[in-house]
Short mmCIF file of C-alpha atoms in Angstrom, two decimals:
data_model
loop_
_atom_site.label_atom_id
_atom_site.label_comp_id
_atom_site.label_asym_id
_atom_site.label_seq_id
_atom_site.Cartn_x
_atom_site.Cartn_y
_atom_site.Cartn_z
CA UNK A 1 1.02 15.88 8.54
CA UNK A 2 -1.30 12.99 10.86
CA UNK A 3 -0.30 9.63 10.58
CA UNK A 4 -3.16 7.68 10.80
CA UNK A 5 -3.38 4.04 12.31
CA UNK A 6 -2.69 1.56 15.41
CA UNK A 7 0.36 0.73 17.19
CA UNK A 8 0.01 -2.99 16.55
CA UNK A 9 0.56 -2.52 12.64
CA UNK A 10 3.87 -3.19 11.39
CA UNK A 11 3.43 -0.58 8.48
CA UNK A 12 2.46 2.26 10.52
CA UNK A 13 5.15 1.27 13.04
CA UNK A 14 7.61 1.50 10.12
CA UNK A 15 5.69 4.41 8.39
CA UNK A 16 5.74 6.43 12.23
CA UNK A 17 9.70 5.25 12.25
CA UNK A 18 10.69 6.93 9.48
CA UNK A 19 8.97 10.33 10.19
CA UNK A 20 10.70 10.26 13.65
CA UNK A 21 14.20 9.64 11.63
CA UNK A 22 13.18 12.36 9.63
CA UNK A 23 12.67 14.90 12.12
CA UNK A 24 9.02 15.10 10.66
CA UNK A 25 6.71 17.11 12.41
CA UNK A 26 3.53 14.88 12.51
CA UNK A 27 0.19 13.85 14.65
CA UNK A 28 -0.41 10.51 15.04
CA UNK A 29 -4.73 9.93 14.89
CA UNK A 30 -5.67 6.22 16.67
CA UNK A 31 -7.06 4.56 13.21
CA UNK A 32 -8.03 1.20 12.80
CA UNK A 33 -8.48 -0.26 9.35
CA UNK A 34 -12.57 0.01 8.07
CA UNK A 35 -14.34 -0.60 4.51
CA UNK A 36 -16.65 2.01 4.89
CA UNK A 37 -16.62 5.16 2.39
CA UNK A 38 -16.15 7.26 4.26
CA UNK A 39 -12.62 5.43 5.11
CA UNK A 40 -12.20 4.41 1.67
CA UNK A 41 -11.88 7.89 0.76
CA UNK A 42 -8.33 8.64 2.79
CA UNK A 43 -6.95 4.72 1.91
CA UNK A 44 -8.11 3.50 -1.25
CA UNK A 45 -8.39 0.12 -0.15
CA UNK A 46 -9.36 0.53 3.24
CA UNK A 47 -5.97 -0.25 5.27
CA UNK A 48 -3.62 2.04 7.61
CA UNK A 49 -1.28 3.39 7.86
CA UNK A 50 -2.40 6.46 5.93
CA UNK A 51 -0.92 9.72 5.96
CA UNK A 52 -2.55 13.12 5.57
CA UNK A 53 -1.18 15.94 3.69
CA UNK A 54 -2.04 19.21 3.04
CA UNK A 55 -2.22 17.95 -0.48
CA UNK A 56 -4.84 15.10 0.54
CA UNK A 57 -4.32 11.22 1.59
CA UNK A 58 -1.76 8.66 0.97
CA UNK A 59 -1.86 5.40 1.70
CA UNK A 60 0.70 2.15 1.49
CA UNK A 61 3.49 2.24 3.12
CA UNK A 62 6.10 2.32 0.70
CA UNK A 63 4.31 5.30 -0.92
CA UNK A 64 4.36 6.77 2.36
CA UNK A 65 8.26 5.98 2.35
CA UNK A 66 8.85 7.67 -0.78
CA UNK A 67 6.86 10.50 -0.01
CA UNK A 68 8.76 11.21 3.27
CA UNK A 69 11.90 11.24 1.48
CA UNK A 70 10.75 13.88 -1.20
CA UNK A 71 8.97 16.25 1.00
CA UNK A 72 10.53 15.94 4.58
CA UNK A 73 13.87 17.49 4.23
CA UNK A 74 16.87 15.91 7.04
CA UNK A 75 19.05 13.60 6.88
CA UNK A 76 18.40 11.18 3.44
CA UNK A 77 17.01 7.94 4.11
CA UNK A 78 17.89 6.69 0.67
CA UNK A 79 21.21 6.08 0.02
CA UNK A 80 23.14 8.11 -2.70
CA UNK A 81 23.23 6.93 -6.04
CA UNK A 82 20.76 4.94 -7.86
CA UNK A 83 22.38 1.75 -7.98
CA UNK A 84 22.21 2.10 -4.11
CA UNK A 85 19.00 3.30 -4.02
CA UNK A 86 17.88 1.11 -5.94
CA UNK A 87 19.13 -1.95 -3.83
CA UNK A 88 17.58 0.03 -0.84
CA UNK A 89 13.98 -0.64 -2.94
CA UNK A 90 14.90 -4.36 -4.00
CA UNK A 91 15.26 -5.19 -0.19
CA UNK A 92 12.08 -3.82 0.49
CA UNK A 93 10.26 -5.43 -2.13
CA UNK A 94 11.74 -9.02 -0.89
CA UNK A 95 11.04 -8.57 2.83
CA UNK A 96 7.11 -7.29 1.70
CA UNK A 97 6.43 -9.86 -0.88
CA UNK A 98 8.52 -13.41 0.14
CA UNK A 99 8.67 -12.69 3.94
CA UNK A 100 6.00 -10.30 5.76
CA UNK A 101 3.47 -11.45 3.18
CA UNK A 102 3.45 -15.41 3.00
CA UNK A 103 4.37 -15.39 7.38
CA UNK A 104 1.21 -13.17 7.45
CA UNK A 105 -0.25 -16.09 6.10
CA UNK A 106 -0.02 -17.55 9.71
CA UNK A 107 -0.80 -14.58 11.69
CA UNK A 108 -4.14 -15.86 12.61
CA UNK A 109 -3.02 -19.11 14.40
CA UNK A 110 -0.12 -16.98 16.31
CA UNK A 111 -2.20 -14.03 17.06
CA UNK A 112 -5.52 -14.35 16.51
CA UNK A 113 -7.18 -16.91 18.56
CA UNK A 114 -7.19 -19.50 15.46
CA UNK A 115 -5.78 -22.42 13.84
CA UNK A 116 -3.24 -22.65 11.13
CA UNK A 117 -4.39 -25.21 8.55
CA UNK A 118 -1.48 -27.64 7.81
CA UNK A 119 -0.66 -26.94 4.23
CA UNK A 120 -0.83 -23.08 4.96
CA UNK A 121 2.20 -24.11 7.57
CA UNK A 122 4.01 -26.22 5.00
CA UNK A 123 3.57 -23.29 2.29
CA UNK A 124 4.87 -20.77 3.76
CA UNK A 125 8.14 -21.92 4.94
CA UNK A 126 9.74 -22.00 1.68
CA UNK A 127 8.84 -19.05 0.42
CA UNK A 128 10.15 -17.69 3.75
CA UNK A 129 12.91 -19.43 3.33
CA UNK A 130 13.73 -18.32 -0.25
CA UNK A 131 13.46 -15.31 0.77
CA UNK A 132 15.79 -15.35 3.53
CA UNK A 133 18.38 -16.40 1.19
CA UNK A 134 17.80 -13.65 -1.26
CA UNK A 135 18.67 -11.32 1.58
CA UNK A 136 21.27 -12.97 2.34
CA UNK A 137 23.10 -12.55 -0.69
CA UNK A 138 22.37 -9.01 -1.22
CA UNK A 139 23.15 -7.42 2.32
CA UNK A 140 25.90 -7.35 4.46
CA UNK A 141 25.37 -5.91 8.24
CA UNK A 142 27.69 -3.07 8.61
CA UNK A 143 26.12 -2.00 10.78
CA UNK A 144 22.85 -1.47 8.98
CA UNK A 145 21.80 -3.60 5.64
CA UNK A 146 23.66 -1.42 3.04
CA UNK A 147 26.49 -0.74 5.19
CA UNK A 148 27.14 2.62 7.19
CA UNK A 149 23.95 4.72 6.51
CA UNK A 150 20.34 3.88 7.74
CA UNK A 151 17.67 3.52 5.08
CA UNK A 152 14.12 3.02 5.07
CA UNK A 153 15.19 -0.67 4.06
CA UNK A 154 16.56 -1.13 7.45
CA UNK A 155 13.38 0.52 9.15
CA UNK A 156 11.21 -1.38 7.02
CA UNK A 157 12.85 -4.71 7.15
CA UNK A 158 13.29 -4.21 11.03
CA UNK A 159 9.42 -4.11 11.80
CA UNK A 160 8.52 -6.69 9.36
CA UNK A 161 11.05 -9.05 11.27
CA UNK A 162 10.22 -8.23 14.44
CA UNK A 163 6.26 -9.00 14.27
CA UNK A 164 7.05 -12.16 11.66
CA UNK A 165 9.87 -13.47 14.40
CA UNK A 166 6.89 -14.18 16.41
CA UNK A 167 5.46 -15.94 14.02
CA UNK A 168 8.07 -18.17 13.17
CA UNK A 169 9.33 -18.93 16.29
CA UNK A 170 5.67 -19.73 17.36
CA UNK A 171 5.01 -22.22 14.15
CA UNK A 172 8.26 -23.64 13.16
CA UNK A 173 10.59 -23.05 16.31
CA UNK A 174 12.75 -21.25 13.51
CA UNK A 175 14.67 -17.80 13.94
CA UNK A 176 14.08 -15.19 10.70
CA UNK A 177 17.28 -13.18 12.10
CA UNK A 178 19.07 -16.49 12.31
CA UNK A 179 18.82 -16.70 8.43
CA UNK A 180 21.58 -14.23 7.73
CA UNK A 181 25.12 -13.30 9.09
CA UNK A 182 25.28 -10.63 11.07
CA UNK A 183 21.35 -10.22 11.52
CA UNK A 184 21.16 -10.50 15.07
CA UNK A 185 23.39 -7.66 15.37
CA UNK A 186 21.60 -5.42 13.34
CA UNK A 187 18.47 -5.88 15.04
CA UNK A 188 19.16 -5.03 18.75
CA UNK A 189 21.36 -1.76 16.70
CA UNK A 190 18.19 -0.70 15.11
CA UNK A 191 16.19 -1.81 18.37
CA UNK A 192 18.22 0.33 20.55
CA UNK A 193 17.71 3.67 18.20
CA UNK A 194 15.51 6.24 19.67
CA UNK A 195 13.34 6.03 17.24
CA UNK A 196 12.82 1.97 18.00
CA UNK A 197 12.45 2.63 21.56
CA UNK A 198 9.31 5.54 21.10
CA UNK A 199 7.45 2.88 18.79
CA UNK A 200 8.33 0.25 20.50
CA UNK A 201 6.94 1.55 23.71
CA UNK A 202 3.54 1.92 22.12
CA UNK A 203 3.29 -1.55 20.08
CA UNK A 204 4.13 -3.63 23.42
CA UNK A 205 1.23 -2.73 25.72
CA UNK A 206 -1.16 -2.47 22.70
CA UNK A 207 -0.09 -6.30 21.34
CA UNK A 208 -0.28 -7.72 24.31
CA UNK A 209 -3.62 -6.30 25.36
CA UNK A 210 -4.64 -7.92 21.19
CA UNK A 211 -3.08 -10.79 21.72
CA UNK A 212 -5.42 -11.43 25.26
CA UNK A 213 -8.41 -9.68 23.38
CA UNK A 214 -7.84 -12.52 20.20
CA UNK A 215 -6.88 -15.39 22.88
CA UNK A 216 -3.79 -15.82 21.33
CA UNK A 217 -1.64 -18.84 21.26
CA UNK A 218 1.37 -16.86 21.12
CA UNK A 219 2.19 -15.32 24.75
CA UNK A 220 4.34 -12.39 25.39
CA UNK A 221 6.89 -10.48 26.25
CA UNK A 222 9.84 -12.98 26.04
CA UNK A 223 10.58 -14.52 22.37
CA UNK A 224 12.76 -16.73 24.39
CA UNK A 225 10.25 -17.95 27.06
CA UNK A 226 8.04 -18.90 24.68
CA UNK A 227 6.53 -22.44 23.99
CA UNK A 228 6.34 -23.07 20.27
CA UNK A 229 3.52 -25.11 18.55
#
């Protein structure tokens, strides 16, 4: 397998994570996203990560996830039982669609060398926010989100926060991790993994050489040296 896309992504850090938790053996190919049809042909709608098979291309992340799982054989990164499993999916869904999503929303005033208009910074919040407390009434650090056994909801939700706690702390001077008990915990225990650390060491040089590329606003390496708007 060749897991195709750039360091600064969240979903191919997350999509990279998992096949290292796997044990996959995989070949990372430097991608970046392109609307060309040529590119359209591997990822239907022209984004990374992507992942080739023998079998052809996949592309979003979650299918990526899923196909992991069912073809990658290790230790399961699904829980057992499909209540469980099922919760693993719901967590997922909330940290794509009411957190990553709407903060990405603000991306290009952190990152990008832009401005954030002010109602896109006073819609967001609240979805981000709603969110949050969704989260917070479905998982309970012990030490990962479902308890004792890492999932791909942990390694999912891990890379989401860790870009969008950038962004938050940049435009509201507002912690994501602060949002739940026991959140702060989980993330340095899923930072310290091996798996973190190898991905890790390949998204910080490559964001901060973006982030000087886009003349970003936001400055790294320190969250907590950081002046927020």
């Amino acid at each position: 397998m060749a897991l195709h896309g750039y360091p600064v992504s969240n979903y191919f850090n997350a999509a990279r994570a998992a096949l290292i938790e796997k044990g996959a053996a995989f070949t990372i190919v430097p991608t970046r996203a392109a609307q060309d049809e040529a590119f359209l042909a591997h990822s239907a709608m022209g984004k990374i990560p992507y992942l080739r098979t023998g079998q052809g291309c996949i592309a979003e992340t979650v299918a990526i996830l899923e196909y992991i799982e069912e073809v990658v054989p290790g230790v399961p990164l699904y829980p057992t039982g499909a209540f469980a499993r099922a919760r693993a999916r719901q967590i997922i869904n909330i940290v794509q669609l009411y957190v990553e999503t709407p903060l990405r929303s603000l991306y290009p005033g952190a990152f990008m060398g832009g401005v954030n208009a002010p109602e896109t910074i006073a819609a967001v919040r609240p979805v981000v926010d709603r969110g949050m407390r969704a989260l917070s009434q479905l998982v309970t650090p012990a030490p990962f989100l479902l308890g004792g056994q890492l999932t791909y909801a942990d390694i999912f939700a891990f890379y989401h926060f860790d870009l969008g706690e950038r962004a938050m702390r940049f435009t509201y001077g507002a912690s994501l991790v602060d949002a739940v008990p026991g959140l702060h915990d989980w993330f340095d225990i899923m930072a310290a993994r091996p798996s973190t650390r190898t991905v890790l060491a390949d998204f910080h040089p490559a964001f901060a050489a973006y982030l000087r590329d886009k003349g970003a606003a936001w400055l790294e390496p320190e969250l907590k040296e950081t002046t927020h708007a």
